[in-house]
mmCIF file of C-alpha atoms in Angstrom:
data_model
loop_
_atom_site.group_PDB
_atom_site.id
_atom_site.type_symbol
_atom_site.label_atom_id
_atom_site.label_comp_id
_atom_site.label_asym_id
_atom_site.label_seq_id
_atom_site.Cartn_x
_atom_site.Cartn_y
_atom_site.Cartn_z
ATOM 1 C CA UNK A 1 -21.561 21.491 -23.710
ATOM 2 C CA UNK A 2 -22.265 17.999 -21.890
ATOM 3 C CA UNK A 3 -19.498 16.087 -21.229
ATOM 4 C CA UNK A 4 -19.920 12.172 -22.238
ATOM 5 C CA UNK A 5 -19.698 9.686 -19.528
ATOM 6 C CA UNK A 6 -18.916 6.391 -19.817
ATOM 7 C CA UNK A 7 -20.013 3.692 -16.895
ATOM 8 C CA UNK A 8 -19.534 0.166 -16.544
ATOM 9 C CA UNK A 9 -17.508 -2.814 -17.945
ATOM 10 C CA UNK A 10 -15.989 -2.503 -21.211
ATOM 11 C CA UNK A 11 -16.700 -5.914 -23.408
ATOM 12 C CA UNK A 12 -13.713 -8.736 -22.345
ATOM 13 C CA UNK A 13 -11.071 -8.431 -24.699
ATOM 14 C CA UNK A 14 -12.253 -10.744 -27.480
ATOM 15 C CA UNK A 15 -9.146 -11.024 -30.028
ATOM 16 C CA UNK A 16 -8.319 -8.253 -32.973
ATOM 17 C CA UNK A 17 -7.669 -4.438 -32.556
ATOM 18 C CA UNK A 18 -7.430 -3.748 -28.749
ATOM 19 C CA UNK A 19 -9.258 -0.122 -29.375
ATOM 20 C CA UNK A 20 -11.578 -1.174 -31.632
ATOM 21 C CA UNK A 21 -14.314 -0.898 -28.607
ATOM 22 C CA UNK A 22 -12.407 1.790 -26.779
ATOM 23 C CA UNK A 23 -14.952 4.586 -25.607
ATOM 24 C CA UNK A 24 -14.007 8.278 -25.900
ATOM 25 C CA UNK A 25 -15.175 11.594 -27.372
ATOM 26 C CA UNK A 26 -14.100 15.183 -28.125
ATOM 27 C CA UNK A 27 -13.771 16.995 -24.846
ATOM 28 C CA UNK A 28 -13.906 20.516 -25.252
ATOM 29 C CA UNK A 29 -10.670 21.095 -23.029
ATOM 30 C CA UNK A 30 -8.380 19.553 -25.193
ATOM 31 C CA UNK A 31 -7.520 22.961 -26.736
ATOM 32 C CA UNK A 32 -5.520 23.729 -23.494
ATOM 33 C CA UNK A 33 -1.837 22.553 -23.211
ATOM 34 C CA UNK A 34 -1.590 19.037 -20.949
ATOM 35 C CA UNK A 35 0.071 20.578 -17.900
ATOM 36 C CA UNK A 36 0.727 17.042 -16.698
ATOM 37 C CA UNK A 37 3.261 16.506 -19.284
ATOM 38 C CA UNK A 38 6.868 14.839 -18.952
ATOM 39 C CA UNK A 39 8.155 17.242 -21.305
ATOM 40 C CA UNK A 40 7.250 20.461 -18.916
ATOM 41 C CA UNK A 41 8.696 18.390 -16.030
ATOM 42 C CA UNK A 42 5.442 16.803 -14.537
ATOM 43 C CA UNK A 43 5.855 13.524 -12.595
ATOM 44 C CA UNK A 44 4.044 10.893 -10.648
ATOM 45 C CA UNK A 45 5.862 11.547 -7.170
ATOM 46 C CA UNK A 46 4.587 8.879 -4.704
ATOM 47 C CA UNK A 47 1.072 6.487 -4.500
ATOM 48 C CA UNK A 48 0.084 4.452 -1.824
ATOM 49 C CA UNK A 49 -0.063 0.947 -4.044
ATOM 50 C CA UNK A 50 1.492 -0.121 -7.086
ATOM 51 C CA UNK A 51 1.476 -3.527 -6.980
ATOM 52 C CA UNK A 52 0.603 -4.484 -10.519
ATOM 53 C CA UNK A 53 1.700 -1.640 -12.469
ATOM 54 C CA UNK A 54 3.876 1.490 -11.932
ATOM 55 C CA UNK A 55 2.137 5.178 -11.116
ATOM 56 C CA UNK A 56 4.894 6.753 -13.367
ATOM 57 C CA UNK A 57 2.939 4.980 -16.732
ATOM 58 C CA UNK A 58 0.156 7.450 -15.905
ATOM 59 C CA UNK A 59 1.967 10.045 -17.562
ATOM 60 C CA UNK A 60 3.561 8.646 -20.554
ATOM 61 C CA UNK A 61 2.702 10.501 -23.473
ATOM 62 C CA UNK A 62 1.659 7.666 -26.258
ATOM 63 C CA UNK A 63 -1.253 5.692 -25.968
ATOM 64 C CA UNK A 64 -1.715 3.184 -23.463
ATOM 65 C CA UNK A 65 -0.808 -0.623 -25.738
ATOM 66 C CA UNK A 66 -2.327 -4.085 -24.711
ATOM 67 C CA UNK A 67 -0.158 -7.005 -24.999
ATOM 68 C CA UNK A 68 -2.717 -9.804 -23.953
ATOM 69 C CA UNK A 69 -0.376 -12.319 -23.750
ATOM 70 C CA UNK A 70 1.959 -10.923 -21.587
ATOM 71 C CA UNK A 71 2.166 -11.936 -17.992
ATOM 72 C CA UNK A 72 4.508 -11.358 -15.344
ATOM 73 C CA UNK A 73 5.500 -12.806 -11.548
ATOM 74 C CA UNK A 74 2.615 -10.789 -10.423
ATOM 75 C CA UNK A 75 0.047 -11.399 -12.782
ATOM 76 C CA UNK A 76 -0.935 -9.577 -16.048
ATOM 77 C CA UNK A 77 1.066 -6.834 -16.805
ATOM 78 C CA UNK A 78 -0.507 -3.436 -17.735
ATOM 79 C CA UNK A 79 0.592 -0.126 -19.298
ATOM 80 C CA UNK A 80 -1.099 2.156 -16.454
ATOM 81 C CA UNK A 81 -1.357 2.262 -12.028
ATOM 82 C CA UNK A 82 -2.127 -0.620 -11.192
ATOM 83 C CA UNK A 83 -3.282 -1.557 -7.182
ATOM 84 C CA UNK A 84 -4.157 -4.844 -5.825
ATOM 85 C CA UNK A 85 -7.719 -6.000 -4.572
ATOM 86 C CA UNK A 86 -8.770 -4.036 -1.608
ATOM 87 C CA UNK A 87 -10.491 -6.344 1.283
ATOM 88 C CA UNK A 88 -12.019 -5.803 4.447
ATOM 89 C CA UNK A 89 -10.889 -6.344 7.520
ATOM 90 C CA UNK A 90 -12.891 -10.156 8.435
ATOM 91 C CA UNK A 91 -14.164 -12.858 6.877
ATOM 92 C CA UNK A 92 -17.744 -11.450 8.015
ATOM 93 C CA UNK A 93 -16.911 -8.035 6.626
ATOM 94 C CA UNK A 94 -14.832 -8.877 3.362
ATOM 95 C CA UNK A 95 -15.455 -5.616 1.292
ATOM 96 C CA UNK A 96 -13.824 -2.532 1.361
ATOM 97 C CA UNK A 97 -15.518 0.265 3.539
ATOM 98 C CA UNK A 98 -16.876 3.279 1.577
ATOM 99 C CA UNK A 99 -14.224 5.278 2.395
ATOM 100 C CA UNK A 100 -11.273 3.385 1.344
ATOM 101 C CA UNK A 101 -9.417 4.505 -1.905
ATOM 102 C CA UNK A 102 -6.085 4.231 -3.548
ATOM 103 C CA UNK A 103 -4.301 7.901 -4.232
ATOM 104 C CA UNK A 104 -1.405 9.269 -6.606
ATOM 105 C CA UNK A 105 0.273 12.480 -6.247
ATOM 106 C CA UNK A 106 1.108 14.311 -9.177
ATOM 107 C CA UNK A 107 3.415 17.205 -9.581
ATOM 108 C CA UNK A 108 2.146 19.216 -12.346
ATOM 109 C CA UNK A 109 5.224 20.581 -15.219
ATOM 110 C CA UNK A 110 3.682 23.935 -14.943
ATOM 111 C CA UNK A 111 1.148 25.677 -12.085
ATOM 112 C CA UNK A 112 -1.881 26.547 -13.904
ATOM 113 C CA UNK A 113 -5.903 26.895 -14.104
ATOM 114 C CA UNK A 114 -6.955 23.744 -14.987
ATOM 115 C CA UNK A 115 -9.591 23.596 -17.356
ATOM 116 C CA UNK A 116 -10.321 19.586 -17.825
ATOM 117 C CA UNK A 117 -8.719 16.010 -16.826
ATOM 118 C CA UNK A 118 -9.099 12.705 -18.575
ATOM 119 C CA UNK A 119 -8.826 9.794 -16.418
ATOM 120 C CA UNK A 120 -8.161 7.223 -19.162
ATOM 121 C CA UNK A 121 -8.974 3.361 -18.363
ATOM 122 C CA UNK A 122 -7.817 2.335 -21.848
ATOM 123 C CA UNK A 123 -7.309 -2.069 -21.429
ATOM 124 C CA UNK A 124 -9.061 -1.895 -17.895
ATOM 125 C CA UNK A 125 -11.830 -3.512 -18.830
ATOM 126 C CA UNK A 126 -12.746 -5.521 -15.333
ATOM 127 C CA UNK A 127 -10.074 -3.918 -13.293
ATOM 128 C CA UNK A 128 -10.847 -0.666 -13.417
ATOM 129 C CA UNK A 129 -11.773 1.790 -10.468
ATOM 130 C CA UNK A 130 -15.584 2.027 -9.823
ATOM 131 C CA UNK A 131 -15.092 6.053 -9.049
ATOM 132 C CA UNK A 132 -12.340 8.570 -9.324
ATOM 133 C CA UNK A 133 -11.831 11.944 -7.490
ATOM 134 C CA UNK A 134 -9.350 14.667 -8.300
ATOM 135 C CA UNK A 135 -8.158 17.235 -5.761
ATOM 136 C CA UNK A 136 -5.476 19.859 -6.347
ATOM 137 C CA UNK A 137 -3.373 22.047 -4.212
ATOM 138 C CA UNK A 138 -0.740 24.768 -4.766
ATOM 139 C CA UNK A 139 2.529 24.430 -2.254
ATOM 140 C CA UNK A 140 5.467 26.630 -4.021
ATOM 141 C CA UNK A 141 9.195 25.542 -3.988
ATOM 142 C CA UNK A 142 9.705 21.523 -3.911
ATOM 143 C CA UNK A 143 7.649 19.678 -1.312
ATOM 144 C CA UNK A 144 7.894 16.293 -0.381
ATOM 145 C CA UNK A 145 5.308 13.757 -0.885
ATOM 146 C CA UNK A 146 5.230 13.893 3.130
ATOM 147 C CA UNK A 147 5.095 17.195 3.378
ATOM 148 C CA UNK A 148 1.785 17.540 0.881
ATOM 149 C CA UNK A 149 0.410 14.930 3.172
ATOM 150 C CA UNK A 150 0.504 17.512 5.940
ATOM 151 C CA UNK A 151 -2.662 18.875 7.917
ATOM 152 C CA UNK A 152 -1.724 22.387 6.861
ATOM 153 C CA UNK A 153 -1.602 21.528 3.254
ATOM 154 C CA UNK A 154 -5.296 22.504 1.525
ATOM 155 C CA UNK A 155 -6.794 20.579 -1.034
ATOM 156 C CA UNK A 156 -9.619 21.674 -3.179
ATOM 157 C CA UNK A 157 -12.070 19.245 -4.986
ATOM 158 C CA UNK A 158 -11.667 19.553 -8.699
ATOM 159 C CA UNK A 159 -13.830 16.265 -9.680
ATOM 160 C CA UNK A 160 -15.959 15.215 -6.852
ATOM 161 C CA UNK A 161 -16.539 11.188 -6.602
ATOM 162 C CA UNK A 162 -17.906 10.256 -9.838
ATOM 163 C CA UNK A 163 -18.521 6.764 -11.077
ATOM 164 C CA UNK A 164 -16.462 5.878 -14.315
ATOM 165 C CA UNK A 165 -16.310 3.155 -17.191
ATOM 166 C CA UNK A 166 -13.863 0.642 -18.224
ATOM 167 C CA UNK A 167 -11.589 0.654 -21.072
ATOM 168 C CA UNK A 168 -12.488 4.797 -21.990
ATOM 169 C CA UNK A 169 -11.547 8.332 -21.651
ATOM 170 C CA UNK A 170 -13.219 9.556 -18.742
ATOM 171 C CA UNK A 171 -13.346 13.271 -19.282
ATOM 172 C CA UNK A 172 -14.294 16.073 -16.797
ATOM 173 C CA UNK A 173 -14.599 20.034 -17.313
ATOM 174 C CA UNK A 174 -13.321 21.759 -14.211
ATOM 175 C CA UNK A 175 -14.604 25.375 -13.114
ATOM 176 C CA UNK A 176 -11.892 26.016 -10.392
ATOM 177 C CA UNK A 177 -10.181 29.698 -10.734
ATOM 178 C CA UNK A 178 -7.435 29.250 -9.088
ATOM 179 C CA UNK A 179 -3.770 28.143 -9.596
ATOM 180 C CA UNK A 180 -2.327 24.760 -8.689
ATOM 181 C CA UNK A 181 0.906 22.641 -8.856
ATOM 182 C CA UNK A 182 -0.228 19.254 -7.786
ATOM 183 C CA UNK A 183 -2.858 16.956 -7.956
ATOM 184 C CA UNK A 184 -4.148 14.302 -5.474
ATOM 185 C CA UNK A 185 -5.505 11.289 -7.721
ATOM 186 C CA UNK A 186 -8.051 8.789 -5.968
ATOM 187 C CA UNK A 187 -9.268 5.793 -7.217
ATOM 188 C CA UNK A 188 -12.394 4.344 -5.250
ATOM 189 C CA UNK A 189 -11.803 1.648 -4.045
ATOM 190 C CA UNK A 190 -9.029 -0.116 -6.026
ATOM 191 C CA UNK A 191 -7.781 -0.868 -9.278
ATOM 192 C CA UNK A 192 -6.009 0.911 -12.295
ATOM 193 C CA UNK A 193 -5.734 3.997 -14.824
ATOM 194 C CA UNK A 194 -3.955 3.796 -17.732
ATOM 195 C CA UNK A 195 -3.153 7.533 -18.198
ATOM 196 C CA UNK A 196 -4.214 10.805 -17.000
ATOM 197 C CA UNK A 197 -4.145 13.939 -18.758
ATOM 198 C CA UNK A 198 -4.390 17.802 -17.219
ATOM 199 C CA UNK A 199 -5.862 20.365 -19.670
ATOM 200 C CA UNK A 200 -5.026 24.114 -18.492
ATOM 201 C CA UNK A 201 -3.771 27.445 -18.923
ATOM 202 C CA UNK A 202 0.039 27.807 -17.570
ATOM 203 C CA UNK A 203 0.208 30.472 -14.617
ATOM 204 C CA UNK A 204 4.010 31.375 -14.346
ATOM 205 C CA UNK A 205 5.343 33.204 -11.085
ATOM 206 C CA UNK A 206 5.852 37.066 -11.835
ATOM 207 C CA UNK A 207 8.567 37.174 -9.444
ATOM 208 C CA UNK A 208 10.597 34.287 -11.300
ATOM 209 C CA UNK A 209 10.097 36.039 -14.509
ATOM 210 C CA UNK A 210 10.875 39.551 -13.360
ATOM 211 C CA UNK A 211 14.472 37.710 -11.900
ATOM 212 C CA UNK A 212 14.865 36.548 -15.239
ATOM 213 C CA UNK A 213 14.585 39.895 -17.247
ATOM 214 C CA UNK A 214 14.818 38.323 -20.440
ATOM 215 C CA UNK A 215 13.002 35.183 -21.158
ATOM 216 C CA UNK A 216 11.080 33.293 -23.716
ATOM 217 C CA UNK A 217 7.819 35.576 -24.010
ATOM 218 C CA UNK A 218 5.531 32.758 -25.763
ATOM 219 C CA UNK A 219 7.411 29.424 -24.527
ATOM 220 C CA UNK A 220 4.834 27.166 -22.554
ATOM 221 C CA UNK A 221 6.064 26.756 -19.107
ATOM 222 C CA UNK A 222 6.111 30.896 -18.945
ATOM 223 C CA UNK A 223 2.769 31.106 -19.601
ATOM 224 C CA UNK A 224 2.528 31.484 -23.731
ATOM 225 C CA UNK A 225 -0.343 30.284 -25.266
ATOM 226 C CA UNK A 226 -1.370 28.694 -28.726
ATOM 227 C CA UNK A 227 -4.309 30.635 -29.777
ATOM 228 C CA UNK A 228 -5.656 28.862 -32.846
ATOM 229 C CA UNK A 229 -3.706 27.208 -35.800
ATOM 230 C CA UNK A 230 -4.956 26.766 -39.847
ATOM 231 C CA UNK A 231 -3.822 23.256 -39.511
ATOM 232 C CA UNK A 232 -3.284 20.469 -37.092
ATOM 233 C CA UNK A 233 -3.344 17.630 -39.259
ATOM 234 C CA UNK A 234 -0.074 15.546 -38.426
ATOM 235 C CA UNK A 235 0.500 17.239 -35.015
ATOM 236 C CA UNK A 236 -0.433 19.791 -32.627
ATOM 237 C CA UNK A 237 0.727 23.529 -33.080
ATOM 238 C CA UNK A 238 1.374 23.447 -29.025
ATOM 239 C CA UNK A 239 4.434 21.616 -29.642
ATOM 240 C CA UNK A 240 6.149 24.833 -30.890
ATOM 241 C CA UNK A 241 6.252 26.169 -27.384
ATOM 242 C CA UNK A 242 7.233 23.270 -25.588
ATOM 243 C CA UNK A 243 10.649 23.067 -23.875
ATOM 244 C CA UNK A 244 13.489 21.872 -25.248
ATOM 245 C CA UNK A 245 14.612 21.461 -28.703
ATOM 246 C CA UNK A 246 12.486 18.704 -30.756
ATOM 247 C CA UNK A 247 13.936 14.942 -30.903
ATOM 248 C CA UNK A 248 11.624 13.804 -34.023
ATOM 249 C CA UNK A 249 9.488 14.775 -36.605
ATOM 250 C CA UNK A 250 6.149 14.441 -34.769
ATOM 251 C CA UNK A 251 7.157 16.679 -31.957
ATOM 252 C CA UNK A 252 7.188 19.933 -34.057
ATOM 253 C CA UNK A 253 4.202 21.256 -36.151
ATOM 254 C CA UNK A 254 3.225 19.738 -39.741
ATOM 255 C CA UNK A 255 0.380 20.404 -41.667
ATOM 256 C CA UNK A 256 -0.939 18.346 -44.565
ATOM 257 C CA UNK A 257 -0.026 19.606 -48.165
ATOM 258 C CA UNK A 258 -1.718 22.207 -49.497
ATOM 259 C CA UNK A 259 -3.063 22.148 -52.996
ATOM 260 C CA UNK A 260 -4.012 25.832 -53.110
ATOM 261 C CA UNK A 261 -2.453 29.147 -53.089
ATOM 262 C CA UNK A 262 -2.996 29.986 -49.367
ATOM 263 C CA UNK A 263 -0.496 29.713 -46.549
ATOM 264 C CA UNK A 264 -0.477 27.934 -43.109
ATOM 265 C CA UNK A 265 -0.442 29.839 -39.886
ATOM 266 C CA UNK A 266 -0.578 29.679 -35.907
ATOM 267 C CA UNK A 267 -1.557 32.362 -33.698
ATOM 268 C CA UNK A 268 0.141 33.098 -30.121
ATOM 269 C CA UNK A 269 -0.860 34.746 -26.750
ATOM 270 C CA UNK A 270 2.332 35.504 -25.182
ATOM 271 C CA UNK A 271 2.219 35.590 -21.127
ATOM 272 C CA UNK A 272 1.761 39.108 -21.124
ATOM 273 C CA UNK A 273 2.005 42.292 -22.945
ATOM 274 C CA UNK A 274 6.243 42.100 -23.816
ATOM 275 C CA UNK A 275 8.954 43.589 -25.548
ATOM 276 C CA UNK A 276 10.589 41.217 -28.193
ATOM 277 C CA UNK A 277 14.125 41.589 -29.236
ATOM 278 C CA UNK A 278 14.994 38.216 -30.800
ATOM 279 C CA UNK A 279 13.083 35.327 -32.403
ATOM 280 C CA UNK A 280 14.047 31.589 -32.997
ATOM 281 C CA UNK A 281 12.426 29.443 -35.932
ATOM 282 C CA UNK A 282 13.399 26.442 -35.621
ATOM 283 C CA UNK A 283 13.065 23.415 -38.269
ATOM 284 C CA UNK A 284 14.584 20.549 -36.033
ATOM 285 C CA UNK A 285 13.920 17.016 -37.770
ATOM 286 C CA UNK A 286 11.913 18.246 -40.672
ATOM 287 C CA UNK A 287 13.807 17.690 -43.535
ATOM 288 C CA UNK A 288 11.538 17.120 -46.393
ATOM 289 C CA UNK A 289 8.830 18.834 -44.808
ATOM 290 C CA UNK A 290 9.894 22.240 -43.585
ATOM 291 C CA UNK A 291 7.838 25.323 -44.013
ATOM 292 C CA UNK A 292 9.923 27.270 -46.984
ATOM 293 C CA UNK A 293 9.198 30.735 -45.940
ATOM 294 C CA UNK A 294 8.129 32.322 -42.745
ATOM 295 C CA UNK A 295 7.125 35.470 -41.570
ATOM 296 C CA UNK A 296 6.295 37.117 -37.917
ATOM 297 C CA UNK A 297 3.595 39.455 -37.087
ATOM 298 C CA UNK A 298 2.778 40.973 -33.545
ATOM 299 C CA UNK A 299 -0.197 42.757 -32.163
ATOM 300 C CA UNK A 300 -1.174 44.597 -29.395
ATOM 301 C CA UNK A 301 -4.329 43.819 -26.938
ATOM 302 C CA UNK A 302 -7.177 41.988 -28.310
ATOM 303 C CA UNK A 303 -8.145 44.588 -31.034
ATOM 304 C CA UNK A 304 -4.849 45.763 -32.078
ATOM 305 C CA UNK A 305 -3.640 45.643 -36.045
ATOM 306 C CA UNK A 306 -0.976 43.141 -37.037
ATOM 307 C CA UNK A 307 2.536 44.876 -37.674
ATOM 308 C CA UNK A 308 4.985 42.614 -39.535
ATOM 309 C CA UNK A 309 7.965 42.439 -37.289
ATOM 310 C CA UNK A 310 9.701 39.744 -39.278
ATOM 311 C CA UNK A 311 9.477 39.793 -43.195
ATOM 312 C CA UNK A 312 9.008 36.891 -45.087
ATOM 313 C CA UNK A 313 11.908 34.628 -44.853
ATOM 314 C CA UNK A 314 13.530 31.670 -46.194
ATOM 315 C CA UNK A 315 14.005 28.836 -44.090
ATOM 316 C CA UNK A 316 16.242 25.602 -44.600
ATOM 317 C CA UNK A 317 15.720 22.241 -43.366
ATOM 318 C CA UNK A 318 16.743 20.944 -40.251
ATOM 319 C CA UNK A 319 17.920 24.132 -39.399
ATOM 320 C CA UNK A 320 17.405 26.882 -36.211
ATOM 321 C CA UNK A 321 16.946 29.875 -37.466
ATOM 322 C CA UNK A 322 18.223 33.234 -35.557
ATOM 323 C CA UNK A 323 17.080 36.717 -35.841
ATOM 324 C CA UNK A 324 18.027 39.723 -33.819
ATOM 325 C CA UNK A 325 14.676 42.746 -34.631
ATOM 326 C CA UNK A 326 16.001 45.807 -35.485
ATOM 327 C CA UNK A 327 13.909 47.716 -33.687
ATOM 328 C CA UNK A 328 11.819 45.972 -30.951
ATOM 329 C CA UNK A 329 8.655 45.350 -31.220
ATOM 330 C CA UNK A 330 5.998 45.563 -28.431
ATOM 331 C CA UNK A 331 2.796 43.410 -27.924
ATOM 332 C CA UNK A 332 0.282 40.927 -26.938
ATOM 333 C CA UNK A 333 -0.099 38.369 -29.840
ATOM 334 C CA UNK A 334 2.004 36.888 -32.100
ATOM 335 C CA UNK A 335 1.504 35.308 -35.736
ATOM 336 C CA UNK A 336 3.375 32.970 -37.686
ATOM 337 C CA UNK A 337 2.631 32.695 -41.342
ATOM 338 C CA UNK A 338 4.571 29.771 -43.073
ATOM 339 C CA UNK A 339 4.366 29.708 -46.549
ATOM 340 C CA UNK A 340 2.849 27.535 -48.267
ATOM 341 C CA UNK A 341 2.713 24.635 -45.541
ATOM 342 C CA UNK A 342 4.956 22.113 -44.276
ATOM 343 C CA UNK A 343 5.887 22.807 -40.416
ATOM 344 C CA UNK A 344 8.445 24.530 -37.933
ATOM 345 C CA UNK A 345 9.448 22.775 -34.833
ATOM 346 C CA UNK A 346 10.284 25.456 -32.275
ATOM 347 C CA UNK A 347 9.353 29.373 -31.787
ATOM 348 C CA UNK A 348 10.759 31.071 -29.627
ATOM 349 C CA UNK A 349 10.576 35.048 -28.521
ATOM 350 C CA UNK A 350 13.024 36.902 -26.281
ATOM 351 C CA UNK A 351 12.325 39.939 -24.502
ATOM 352 C CA UNK A 352 11.009 40.720 -21.635
ATOM 353 C CA UNK A 353 7.685 42.232 -20.051
ATOM 354 C CA UNK A 354 6.658 45.719 -20.223
ATOM 355 C CA UNK A 355 5.967 47.644 -16.821
ATOM 356 C CA UNK A 356 2.088 47.382 -17.959
ATOM 357 C CA UNK A 357 2.455 43.658 -18.751
ATOM 358 C CA UNK A 358 4.527 43.032 -15.354
ATOM 359 C CA UNK A 359 1.529 44.715 -13.381
ATOM 360 C CA UNK A 360 -1.337 42.899 -15.517
ATOM 361 C CA UNK A 361 0.234 39.417 -15.125
ATOM 362 C CA UNK A 362 1.320 40.153 -10.828
ATOM 363 C CA UNK A 363 -2.703 41.297 -10.660
ATOM 364 C CA UNK A 364 -3.664 38.077 -12.112
ATOM 365 C CA UNK A 365 -1.192 35.971 -10.025
ATOM 366 C CA UNK A 366 -2.643 37.092 -6.554
ATOM 367 C CA UNK A 367 -6.653 36.689 -7.984
ATOM 368 C CA UNK A 368 -5.802 33.095 -8.843
ATOM 369 C CA UNK A 369 -4.269 32.644 -5.066
ATOM 370 C CA UNK A 370 -0.838 32.766 -6.042
#
């Protein structure tokens, strides 16, 4: 599938709805989790320049906002990361060189394989970069910005230097089958970026999970994934495996109201084959719209049969429900059915990897360069 491309200035802001002429598209990789989510622990740890707007704005979860009358001591206040205008070395050569660029270092919230990147220049109409590029590296532990800038750190090009458009969601598919922990986002030669989104699959460290023993085998930060869901009308199903408890209603998964006799569901892929011993289904902040009942089924392998592990059970609003399974169940996939509709905020599946699951996870980790 071709990725839509937006280049050039957007029209100057003429009043009214700031997003009315915003250029965007449906990118095929947004089904994956955002590895640069602050909720996962991502951060912008350094930037060479943030004169007009702070680097931390890049990872804010909400769309960039625009107040045409908001000015500060340094100029127009923008909701994004914005650097000053670059200049050449003299009056005879006032223009920046081809090599001049600004950069920001981003720590991913969870190491993973990147499938796509969105560089969003919302509201940067005449002050966006001419081009962007993105590089990735994998460094264990918690490296400092100085350590990441060392000559011994190998950076891999994920997005080559590519022209971008102003006031647009610029999407880039990534086809590099490696595990990355940090990104270097470059804007050529200068300008502003409103938001950065990094979509991919979490690739957890097998040694860490082995040391934990019992852990949440569906958690996003451990490598669990949402494969599909019947409905994403109000909020994404991926919310249900985010870290921590939900803090407000739209931090969970909520479906539209059904007007038939069906039911809604989410299908998950576990970090690897696991033995599940306990289940939590949380409906925090879903008070008048939580699911009425829920059941949980487990499947082992892509073609395995679904086996009910938790029968249809009544749920209460705004409540964390805990279930210890009478008999542990082994599988690679889980499906939660809710009846008839509504939502849940979090799903937790506590257990451990099987011997086969641990071996497969270790092999995959090595394959990705871990």
